[in-house]
Short mmCIF file of C-alpha atoms and ligand atoms in Angstrom, two decimals:
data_model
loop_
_atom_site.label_atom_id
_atom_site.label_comp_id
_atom_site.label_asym_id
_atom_site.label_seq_id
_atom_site.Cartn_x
_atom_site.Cartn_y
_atom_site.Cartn_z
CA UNK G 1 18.83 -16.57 9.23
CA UNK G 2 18.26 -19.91 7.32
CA UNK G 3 15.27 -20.57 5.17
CA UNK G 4 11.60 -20.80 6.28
CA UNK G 5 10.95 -22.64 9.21
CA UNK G 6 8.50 -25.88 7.61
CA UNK G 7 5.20 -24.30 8.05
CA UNK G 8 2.55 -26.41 5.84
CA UNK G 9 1.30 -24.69 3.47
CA UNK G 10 -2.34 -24.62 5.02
CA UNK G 11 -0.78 -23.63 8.31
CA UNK G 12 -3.38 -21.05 9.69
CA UNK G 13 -3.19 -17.69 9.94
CA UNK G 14 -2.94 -17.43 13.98
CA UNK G 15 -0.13 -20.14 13.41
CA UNK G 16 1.44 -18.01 10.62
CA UNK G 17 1.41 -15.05 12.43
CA UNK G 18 3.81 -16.58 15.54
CA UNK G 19 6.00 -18.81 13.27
CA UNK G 20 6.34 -17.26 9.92
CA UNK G 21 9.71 -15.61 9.41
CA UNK G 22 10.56 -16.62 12.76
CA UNK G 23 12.97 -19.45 12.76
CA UNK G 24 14.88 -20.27 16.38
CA UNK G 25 17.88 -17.83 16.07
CA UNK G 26 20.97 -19.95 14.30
CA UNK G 27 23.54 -19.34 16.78
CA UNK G 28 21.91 -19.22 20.07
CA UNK G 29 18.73 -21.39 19.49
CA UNK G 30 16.61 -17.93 20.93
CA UNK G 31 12.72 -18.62 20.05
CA UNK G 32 12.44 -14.95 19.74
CA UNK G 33 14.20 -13.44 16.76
CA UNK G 34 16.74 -11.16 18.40
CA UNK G 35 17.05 -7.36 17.59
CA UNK G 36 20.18 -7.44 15.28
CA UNK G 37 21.10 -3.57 16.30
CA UNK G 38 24.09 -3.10 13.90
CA UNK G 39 24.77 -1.37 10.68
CA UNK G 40 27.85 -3.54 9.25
CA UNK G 41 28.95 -7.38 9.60
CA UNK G 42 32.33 -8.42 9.11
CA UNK G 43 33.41 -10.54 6.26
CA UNK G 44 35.45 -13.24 6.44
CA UNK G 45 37.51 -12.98 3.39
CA UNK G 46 37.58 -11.14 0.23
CA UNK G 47 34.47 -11.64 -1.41
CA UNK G 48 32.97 -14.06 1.48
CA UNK G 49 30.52 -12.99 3.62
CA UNK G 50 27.75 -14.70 5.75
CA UNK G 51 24.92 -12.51 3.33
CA UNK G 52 24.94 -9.53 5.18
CA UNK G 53 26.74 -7.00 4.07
CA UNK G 54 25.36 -3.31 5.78
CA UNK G 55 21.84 -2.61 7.52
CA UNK G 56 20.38 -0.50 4.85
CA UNK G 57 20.17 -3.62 2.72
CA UNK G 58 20.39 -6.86 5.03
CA UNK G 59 19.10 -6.78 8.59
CA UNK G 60 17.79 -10.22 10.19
CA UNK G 61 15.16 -8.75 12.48
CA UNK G 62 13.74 -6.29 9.68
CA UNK G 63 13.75 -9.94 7.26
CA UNK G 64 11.37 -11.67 9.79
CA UNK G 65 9.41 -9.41 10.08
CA UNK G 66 9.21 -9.14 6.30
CA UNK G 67 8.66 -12.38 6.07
CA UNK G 68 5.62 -12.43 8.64
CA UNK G 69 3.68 -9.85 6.88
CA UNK G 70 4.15 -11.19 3.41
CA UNK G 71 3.02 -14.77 5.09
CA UNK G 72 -0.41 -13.04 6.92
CA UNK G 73 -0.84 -11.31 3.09
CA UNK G 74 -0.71 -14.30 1.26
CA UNK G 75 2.48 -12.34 -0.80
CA UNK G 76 5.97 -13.89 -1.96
CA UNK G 77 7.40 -10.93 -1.03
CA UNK G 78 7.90 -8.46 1.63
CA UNK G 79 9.07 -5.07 2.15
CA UNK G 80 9.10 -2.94 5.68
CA UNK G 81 9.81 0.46 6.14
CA UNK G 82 10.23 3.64 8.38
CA UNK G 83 6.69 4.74 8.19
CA UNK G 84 3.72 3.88 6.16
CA UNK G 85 3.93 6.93 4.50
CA UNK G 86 7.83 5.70 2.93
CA UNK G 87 6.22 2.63 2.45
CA UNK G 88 3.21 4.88 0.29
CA UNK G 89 6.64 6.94 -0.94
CA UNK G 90 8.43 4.02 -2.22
CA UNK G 91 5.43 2.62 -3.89
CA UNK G 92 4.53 5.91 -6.05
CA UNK G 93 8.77 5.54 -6.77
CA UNK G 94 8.56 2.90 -9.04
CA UNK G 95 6.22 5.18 -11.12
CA UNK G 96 7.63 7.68 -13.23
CA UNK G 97 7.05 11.44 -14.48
CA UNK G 98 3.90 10.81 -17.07
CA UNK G 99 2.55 8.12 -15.39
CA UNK G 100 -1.24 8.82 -14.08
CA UNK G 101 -2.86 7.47 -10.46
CA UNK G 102 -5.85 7.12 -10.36
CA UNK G 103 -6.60 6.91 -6.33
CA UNK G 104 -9.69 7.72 -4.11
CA UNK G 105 -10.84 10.84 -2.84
CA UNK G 106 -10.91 10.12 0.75
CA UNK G 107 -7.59 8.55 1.41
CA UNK G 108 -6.03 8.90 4.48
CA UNK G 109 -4.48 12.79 4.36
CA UNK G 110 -1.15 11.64 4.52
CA UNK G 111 -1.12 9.85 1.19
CA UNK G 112 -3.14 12.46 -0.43
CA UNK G 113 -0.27 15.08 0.71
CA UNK G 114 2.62 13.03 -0.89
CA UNK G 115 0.52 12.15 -3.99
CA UNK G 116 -0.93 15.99 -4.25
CA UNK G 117 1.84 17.80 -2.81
CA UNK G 118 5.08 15.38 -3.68
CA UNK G 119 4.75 13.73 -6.12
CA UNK G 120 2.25 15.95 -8.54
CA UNK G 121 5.74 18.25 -8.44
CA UNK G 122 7.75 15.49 -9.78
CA UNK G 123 5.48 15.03 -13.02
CA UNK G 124 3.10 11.87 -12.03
CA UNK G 125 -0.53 12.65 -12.82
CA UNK G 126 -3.42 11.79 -10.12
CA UNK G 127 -7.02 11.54 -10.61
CA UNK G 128 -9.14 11.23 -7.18
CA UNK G 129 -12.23 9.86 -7.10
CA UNK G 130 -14.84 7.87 -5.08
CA UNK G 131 -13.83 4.61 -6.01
CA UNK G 132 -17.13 2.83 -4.44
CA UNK G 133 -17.96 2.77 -8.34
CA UNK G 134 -16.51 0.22 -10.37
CA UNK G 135 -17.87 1.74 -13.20
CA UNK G 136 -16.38 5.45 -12.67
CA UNK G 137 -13.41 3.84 -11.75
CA UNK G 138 -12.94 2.50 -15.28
CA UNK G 139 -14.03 5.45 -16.53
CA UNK G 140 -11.08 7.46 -14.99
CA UNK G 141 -8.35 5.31 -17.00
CA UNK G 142 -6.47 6.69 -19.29
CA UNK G 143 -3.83 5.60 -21.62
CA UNK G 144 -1.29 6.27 -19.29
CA UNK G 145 -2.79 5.08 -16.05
CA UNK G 146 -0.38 2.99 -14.24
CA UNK G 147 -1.67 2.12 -11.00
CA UNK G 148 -5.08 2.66 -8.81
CA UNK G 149 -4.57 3.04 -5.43
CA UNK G 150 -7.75 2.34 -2.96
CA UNK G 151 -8.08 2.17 0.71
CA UNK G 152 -10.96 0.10 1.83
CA UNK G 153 -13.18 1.10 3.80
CA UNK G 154 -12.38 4.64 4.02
CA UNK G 155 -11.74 6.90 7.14
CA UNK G 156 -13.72 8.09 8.57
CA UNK G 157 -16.36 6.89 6.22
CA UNK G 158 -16.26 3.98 6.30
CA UNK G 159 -16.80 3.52 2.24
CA UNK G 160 -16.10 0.53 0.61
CA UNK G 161 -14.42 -0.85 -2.92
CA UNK G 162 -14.97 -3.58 -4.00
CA UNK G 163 -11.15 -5.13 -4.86
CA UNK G 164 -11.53 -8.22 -6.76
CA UNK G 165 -14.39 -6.08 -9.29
CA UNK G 166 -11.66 -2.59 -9.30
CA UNK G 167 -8.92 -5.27 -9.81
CA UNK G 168 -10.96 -6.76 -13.00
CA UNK G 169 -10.71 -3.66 -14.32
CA UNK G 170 -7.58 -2.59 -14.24
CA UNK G 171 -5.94 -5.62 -15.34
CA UNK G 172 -7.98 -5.44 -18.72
CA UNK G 173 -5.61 -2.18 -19.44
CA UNK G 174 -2.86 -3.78 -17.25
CA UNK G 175 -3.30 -1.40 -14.77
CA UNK G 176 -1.73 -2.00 -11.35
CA UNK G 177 -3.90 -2.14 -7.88
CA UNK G 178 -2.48 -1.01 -4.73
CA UNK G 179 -4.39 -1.65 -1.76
CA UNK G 180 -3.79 -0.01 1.42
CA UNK G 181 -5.66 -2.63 4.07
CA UNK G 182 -4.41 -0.88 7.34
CA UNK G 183 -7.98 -1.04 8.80
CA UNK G 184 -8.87 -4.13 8.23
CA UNK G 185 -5.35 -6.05 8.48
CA UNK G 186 -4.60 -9.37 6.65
CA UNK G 187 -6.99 -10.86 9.76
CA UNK G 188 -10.18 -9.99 8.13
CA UNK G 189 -9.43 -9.07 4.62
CA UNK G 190 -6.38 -10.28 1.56
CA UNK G 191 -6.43 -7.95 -1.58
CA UNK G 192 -4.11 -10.10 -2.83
CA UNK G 193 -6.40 -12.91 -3.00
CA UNK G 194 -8.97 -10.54 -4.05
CA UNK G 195 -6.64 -9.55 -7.29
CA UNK G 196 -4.81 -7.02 -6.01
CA UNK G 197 -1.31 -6.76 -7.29
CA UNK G 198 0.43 -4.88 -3.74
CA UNK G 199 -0.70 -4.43 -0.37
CA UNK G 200 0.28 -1.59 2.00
CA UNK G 201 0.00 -0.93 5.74
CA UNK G 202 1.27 1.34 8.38
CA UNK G 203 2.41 -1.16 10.57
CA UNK G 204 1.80 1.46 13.25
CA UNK G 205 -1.79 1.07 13.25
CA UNK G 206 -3.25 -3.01 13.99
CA UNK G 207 -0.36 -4.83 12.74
CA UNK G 208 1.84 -3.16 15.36
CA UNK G 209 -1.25 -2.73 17.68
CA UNK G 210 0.44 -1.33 21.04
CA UNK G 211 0.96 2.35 19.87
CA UNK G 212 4.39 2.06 20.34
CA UNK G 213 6.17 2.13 17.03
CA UNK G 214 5.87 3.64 13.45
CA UNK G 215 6.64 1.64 10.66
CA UNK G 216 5.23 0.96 7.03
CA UNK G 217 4.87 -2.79 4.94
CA UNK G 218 4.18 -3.53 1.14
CA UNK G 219 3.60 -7.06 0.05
CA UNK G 220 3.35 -8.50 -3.43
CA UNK G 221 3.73 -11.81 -5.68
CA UNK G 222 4.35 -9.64 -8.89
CA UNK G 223 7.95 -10.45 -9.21
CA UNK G 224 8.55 -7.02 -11.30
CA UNK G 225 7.11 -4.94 -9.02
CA UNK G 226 9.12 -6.88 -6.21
CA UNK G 227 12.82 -6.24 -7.77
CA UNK G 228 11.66 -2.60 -8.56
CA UNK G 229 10.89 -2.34 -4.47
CA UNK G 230 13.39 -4.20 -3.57
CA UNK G 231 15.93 -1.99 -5.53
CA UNK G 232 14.20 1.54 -4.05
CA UNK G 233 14.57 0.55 -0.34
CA UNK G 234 17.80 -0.14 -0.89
CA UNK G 235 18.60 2.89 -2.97
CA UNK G 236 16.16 5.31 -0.74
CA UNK G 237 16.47 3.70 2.30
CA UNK G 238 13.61 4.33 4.25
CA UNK G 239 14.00 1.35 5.98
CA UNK G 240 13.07 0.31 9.71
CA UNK G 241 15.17 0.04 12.53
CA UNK G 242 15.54 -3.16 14.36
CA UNK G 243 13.95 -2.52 17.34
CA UNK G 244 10.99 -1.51 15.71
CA UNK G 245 10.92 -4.81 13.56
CA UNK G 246 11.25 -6.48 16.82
CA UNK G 247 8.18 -4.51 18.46
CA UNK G 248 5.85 -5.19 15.04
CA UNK G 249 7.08 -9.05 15.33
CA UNK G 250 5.85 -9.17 18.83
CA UNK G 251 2.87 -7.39 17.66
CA UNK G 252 1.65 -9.47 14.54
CA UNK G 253 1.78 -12.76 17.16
CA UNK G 254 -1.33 -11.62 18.82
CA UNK G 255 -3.26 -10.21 15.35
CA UNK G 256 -5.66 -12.94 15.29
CA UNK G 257 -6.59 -12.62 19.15
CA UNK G 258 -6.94 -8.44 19.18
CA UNK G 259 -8.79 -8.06 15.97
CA UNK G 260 -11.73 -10.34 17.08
CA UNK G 261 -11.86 -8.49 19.74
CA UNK G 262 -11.51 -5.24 18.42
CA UNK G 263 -14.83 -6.58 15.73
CA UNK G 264 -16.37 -7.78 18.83
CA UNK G 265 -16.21 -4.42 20.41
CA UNK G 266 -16.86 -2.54 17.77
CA UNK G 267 -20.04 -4.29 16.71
CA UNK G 268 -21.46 -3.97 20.02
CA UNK G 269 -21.03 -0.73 20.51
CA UNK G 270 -22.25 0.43 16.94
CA UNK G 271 -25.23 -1.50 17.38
CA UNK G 272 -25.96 0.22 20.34
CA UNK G 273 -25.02 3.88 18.66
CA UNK G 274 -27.58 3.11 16.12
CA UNK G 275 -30.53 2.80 18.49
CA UNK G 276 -29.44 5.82 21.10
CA UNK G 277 -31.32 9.00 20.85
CA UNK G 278 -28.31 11.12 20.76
CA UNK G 279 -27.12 9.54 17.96
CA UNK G 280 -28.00 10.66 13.97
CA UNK G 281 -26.03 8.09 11.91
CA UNK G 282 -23.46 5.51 12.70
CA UNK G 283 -20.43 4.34 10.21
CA UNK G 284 -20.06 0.53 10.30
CA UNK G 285 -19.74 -2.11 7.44
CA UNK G 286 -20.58 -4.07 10.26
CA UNK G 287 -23.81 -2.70 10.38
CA UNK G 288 -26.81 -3.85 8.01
CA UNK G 289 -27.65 -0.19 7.73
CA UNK G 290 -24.81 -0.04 5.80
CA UNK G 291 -24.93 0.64 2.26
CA UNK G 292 -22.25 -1.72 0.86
CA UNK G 293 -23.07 -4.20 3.87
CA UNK G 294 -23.12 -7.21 1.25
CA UNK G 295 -19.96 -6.20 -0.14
CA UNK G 296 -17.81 -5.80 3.43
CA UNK G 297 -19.67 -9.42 4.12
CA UNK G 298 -18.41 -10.90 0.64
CA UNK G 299 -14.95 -9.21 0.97
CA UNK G 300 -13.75 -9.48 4.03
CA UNK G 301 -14.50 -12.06 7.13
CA UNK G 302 -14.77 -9.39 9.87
CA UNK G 303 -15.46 -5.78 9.74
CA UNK G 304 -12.49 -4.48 12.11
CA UNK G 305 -12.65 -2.03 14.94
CA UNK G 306 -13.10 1.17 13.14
CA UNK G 307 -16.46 3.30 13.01
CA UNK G 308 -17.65 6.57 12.86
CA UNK G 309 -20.45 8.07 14.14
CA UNK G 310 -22.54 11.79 14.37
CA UNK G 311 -23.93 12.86 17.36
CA UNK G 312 -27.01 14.78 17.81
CA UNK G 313 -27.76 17.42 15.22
CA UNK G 314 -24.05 17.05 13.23
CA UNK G 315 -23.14 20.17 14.58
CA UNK G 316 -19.70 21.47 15.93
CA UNK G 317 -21.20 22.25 19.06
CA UNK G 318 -22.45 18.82 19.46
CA UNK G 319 -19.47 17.10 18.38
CA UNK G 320 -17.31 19.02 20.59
CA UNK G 321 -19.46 18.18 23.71
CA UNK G 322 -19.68 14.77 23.34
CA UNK G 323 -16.14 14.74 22.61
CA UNK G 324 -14.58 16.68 24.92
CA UNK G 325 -16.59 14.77 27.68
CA UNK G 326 -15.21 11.38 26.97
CA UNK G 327 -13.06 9.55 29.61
CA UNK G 328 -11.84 6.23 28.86
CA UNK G 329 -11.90 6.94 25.17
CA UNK G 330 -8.37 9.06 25.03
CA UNK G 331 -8.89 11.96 22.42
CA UNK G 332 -6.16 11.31 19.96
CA UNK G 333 -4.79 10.63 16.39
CA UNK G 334 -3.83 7.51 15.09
CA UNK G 335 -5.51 3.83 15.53
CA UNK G 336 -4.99 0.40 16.03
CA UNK G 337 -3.75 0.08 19.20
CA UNK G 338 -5.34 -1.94 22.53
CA UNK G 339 -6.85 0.80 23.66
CA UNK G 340 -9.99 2.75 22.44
CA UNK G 341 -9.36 6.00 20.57
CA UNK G 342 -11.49 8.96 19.93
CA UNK G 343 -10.63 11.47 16.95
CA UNK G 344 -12.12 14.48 16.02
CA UNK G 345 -11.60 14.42 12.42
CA UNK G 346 -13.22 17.84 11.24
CA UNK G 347 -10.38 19.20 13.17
CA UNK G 348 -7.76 16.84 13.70
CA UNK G 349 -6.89 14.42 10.82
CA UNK G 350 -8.79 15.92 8.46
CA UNK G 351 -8.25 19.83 9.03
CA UNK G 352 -7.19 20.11 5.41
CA UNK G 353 -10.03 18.70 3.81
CA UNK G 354 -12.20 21.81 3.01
CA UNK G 355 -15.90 21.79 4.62
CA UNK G 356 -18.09 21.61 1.36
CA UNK G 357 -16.36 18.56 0.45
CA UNK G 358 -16.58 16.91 3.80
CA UNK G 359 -20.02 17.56 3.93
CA UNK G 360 -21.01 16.45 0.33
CA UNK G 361 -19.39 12.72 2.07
CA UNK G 362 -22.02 13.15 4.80
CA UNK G 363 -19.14 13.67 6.90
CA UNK G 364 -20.27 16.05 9.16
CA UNK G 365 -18.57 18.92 11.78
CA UNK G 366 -19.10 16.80 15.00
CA UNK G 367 -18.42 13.53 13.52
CA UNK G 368 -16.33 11.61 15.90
CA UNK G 369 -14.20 8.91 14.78
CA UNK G 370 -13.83 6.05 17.14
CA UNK G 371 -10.99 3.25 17.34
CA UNK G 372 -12.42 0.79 19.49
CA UNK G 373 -9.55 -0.61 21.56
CA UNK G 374 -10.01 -4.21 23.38
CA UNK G 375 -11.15 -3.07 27.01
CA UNK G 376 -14.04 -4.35 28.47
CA UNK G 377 -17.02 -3.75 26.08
CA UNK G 378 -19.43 -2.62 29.05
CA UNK G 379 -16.72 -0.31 29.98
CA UNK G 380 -16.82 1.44 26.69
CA UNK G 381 -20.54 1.43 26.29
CA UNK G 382 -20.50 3.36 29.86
CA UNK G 383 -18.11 6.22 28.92
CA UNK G 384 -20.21 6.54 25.46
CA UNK G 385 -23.18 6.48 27.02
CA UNK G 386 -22.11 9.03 29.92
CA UNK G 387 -20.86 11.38 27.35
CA UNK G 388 -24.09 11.32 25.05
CA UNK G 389 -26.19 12.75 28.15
CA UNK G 390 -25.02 16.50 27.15
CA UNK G 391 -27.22 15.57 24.04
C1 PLP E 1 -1.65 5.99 9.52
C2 PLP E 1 -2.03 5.59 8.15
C3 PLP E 1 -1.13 5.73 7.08
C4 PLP E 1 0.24 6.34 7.24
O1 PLP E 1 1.04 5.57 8.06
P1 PLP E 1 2.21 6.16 9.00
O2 PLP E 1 2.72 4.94 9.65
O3 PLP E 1 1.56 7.14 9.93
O4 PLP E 1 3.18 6.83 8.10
C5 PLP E 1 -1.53 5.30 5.84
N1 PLP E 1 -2.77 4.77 5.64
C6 PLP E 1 -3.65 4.63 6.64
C7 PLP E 1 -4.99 4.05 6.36
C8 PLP E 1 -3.32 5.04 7.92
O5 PLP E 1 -4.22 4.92 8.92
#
């Protein structure tokens, strides 16, 4: 694959997101980058080859796609990978045994397992807190603190951090910010803009957006941190194959398009949470009942199609009959995709969390966790509302 096709450098981001990374294939003119499915390319002579050498290392559907995310980040450089999770993995890598995290408390369970369970073992040091507070943030630093890792806003909580005030922080002790901005997707919100030094996604969630693929992205300009990642996908290889680059390309082309939507939708339908009966709080940055509102406003141009609400008394009881009663909403893990979620978190992807600290977040036993897909809003509204009668 040649060089970037000549995008101007205040091409927009709908126009990024179908064109970057995506030059007309060089030997066949295809518009759409091909899926390259093959682990070795021959060489033409000792020492020549075309620059691809073996899949771990070079594939030409994995570099678009690469290349795409990096270009919706704002990043000079891109990395995929299997999972977000060996995305998370190769990240905490570049640390080493000594080093101290300091990371929030309410990350998604996942990256609290391989930071807790993982990578604790191997002799990094991790401090989790609620990062909402610039303030305690700085005052979790150490000497050896070498990177803080946020996600914002939280699931299912929906709590915010303010990136470009963490970021001022950190870079006073030269401190490095990761930013995992699944939720909100390069769409509505850029750490990297905000002062962030790496950005990290599962790819399976918005960026991906059919629930069809797993896959993992970091993106950075810090041309350190880039060799160091660039060196551990190669050496760990937790890299993606190339049909699931392929899906993800097809995938980021329509980002712009699905995440209005999925803000549309979502901001309808927590507006009209807040003012049910059934209905004791609602999670939404969208939401001026919000308490960091003003920040999710400042930070970010959309507020995304995640929210959280708790029905009726916060119970168990109540949780599981709304719940259980939904139809359209499918009751299911994961996020991102077209069409509208429902999660249980208490008992699904939060199990592990114990109760007294779930409940000192305000996160309830019947809090229900919704990812509002792109349907037809009035056809949400309907199966929301039919399933708030049992309250
Ligand atoms: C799903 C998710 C991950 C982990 O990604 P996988 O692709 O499932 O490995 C990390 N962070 C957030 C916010 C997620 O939603």
């Amino acid at each position: 694959m040649g060089g970037e096709k000549s995008l101007g450098p205040k091409a927009g981001f709908s126009t990024r997101a179908i064109h970057a990374g995506q030059e007309p294939d060089p030997s066949t003119g295809a518009v759409v980058v091909p899926i390259y499915q093959t682990s070795t390319y021959a060489q033409e002579a000792l020492g020549r080859n075309k620059g691809f050498e073996y899949a771990r290392t070079h594939n030409p559907t994995r570099f678009a796609l690469e290349r795409n995310i990096a270009a919706l980040e704002g990043g000079r450089h891109g990395f995929c990978f299997a999972s977000g999770l060996a995305a998370t993995n190769t990240l905490l890598e570049t640390l080493s045994a000594g080093d101290h995290v300091v990371a929030g408390h309410n990350l998604y369970g996942g990256t609290f397992r391989i930071m807790d369970r993982v990578f604790r073992r191997l002799g990094l040091e991790f401090t989790f807190i609620a990062t909402d507070d610039v303030d305690r943030v700085a005052a979790a630093f150490r000497p050896n603190t070498r990177m803080l890792f946020v996600e914002t806003p939280t699931n299912p909580m929906m709590q915010l951090t303010d990136i470009a005030a963490v970021s001022r922080v950190a870079h006073e002790r030269t401190i490095r910010v990761a930013v995992d901005n699944t939720f909100m997707t390069p769409f509505f919100q850029r750490p990297l803009e905000l002062g962030a030094d790496v950005v990290l996604h599962s790819v399976t969630k918005y960026l991906n957006g059919h629930s069809d693929m797993l896959g993992g992205a970091l993106v950075t300009s810090d041309e350190a941190l880039a060799d160091s990642l660039r060196f551990l996908q190669n050496a760990a290889g937790g890299v993606p194959g190339p049909m699931d680059c392929w899906l993800a390309l097809r995938g980021t082309k329509t980002l712009a398009v699905r995440m209005q939507r999925h803000d549309q939708n979502a901001g309808a339908l927590a507006q009209h949470l807040e003012g049910k009966p059934g209905v004791s709080r609602v999670f939404y940055p969208g939401l001026a009942s919000h308490p960091q509102h003003a920040l999710a406003r400042r930070q970010a141009s959309g507020f995304g199609g995640m929210m959280s609400f708790i029905p009726g008394d916060g119970s168990l009881e109540a949780g599981r009959r709304v719940f259980d009663r939904l139809r359209l909403f499918s009751r299911a893990e994961s996020l991102g995709g077209v069409e509208s979620l429902a999660c249980h978190p208490a008992t699904m992807t939060h199990a592990s969390v114990p109760r007294e600290t779930r409940l000192s977040m305000g996160f309830a036993d019947g809090l229900i966790r919704l990812s509002v897909g792109i349907e037809d809003v009035d056809d949400l509204r309907a199966d929301l509302d039919q399933a708030l009668e049992t309250i």
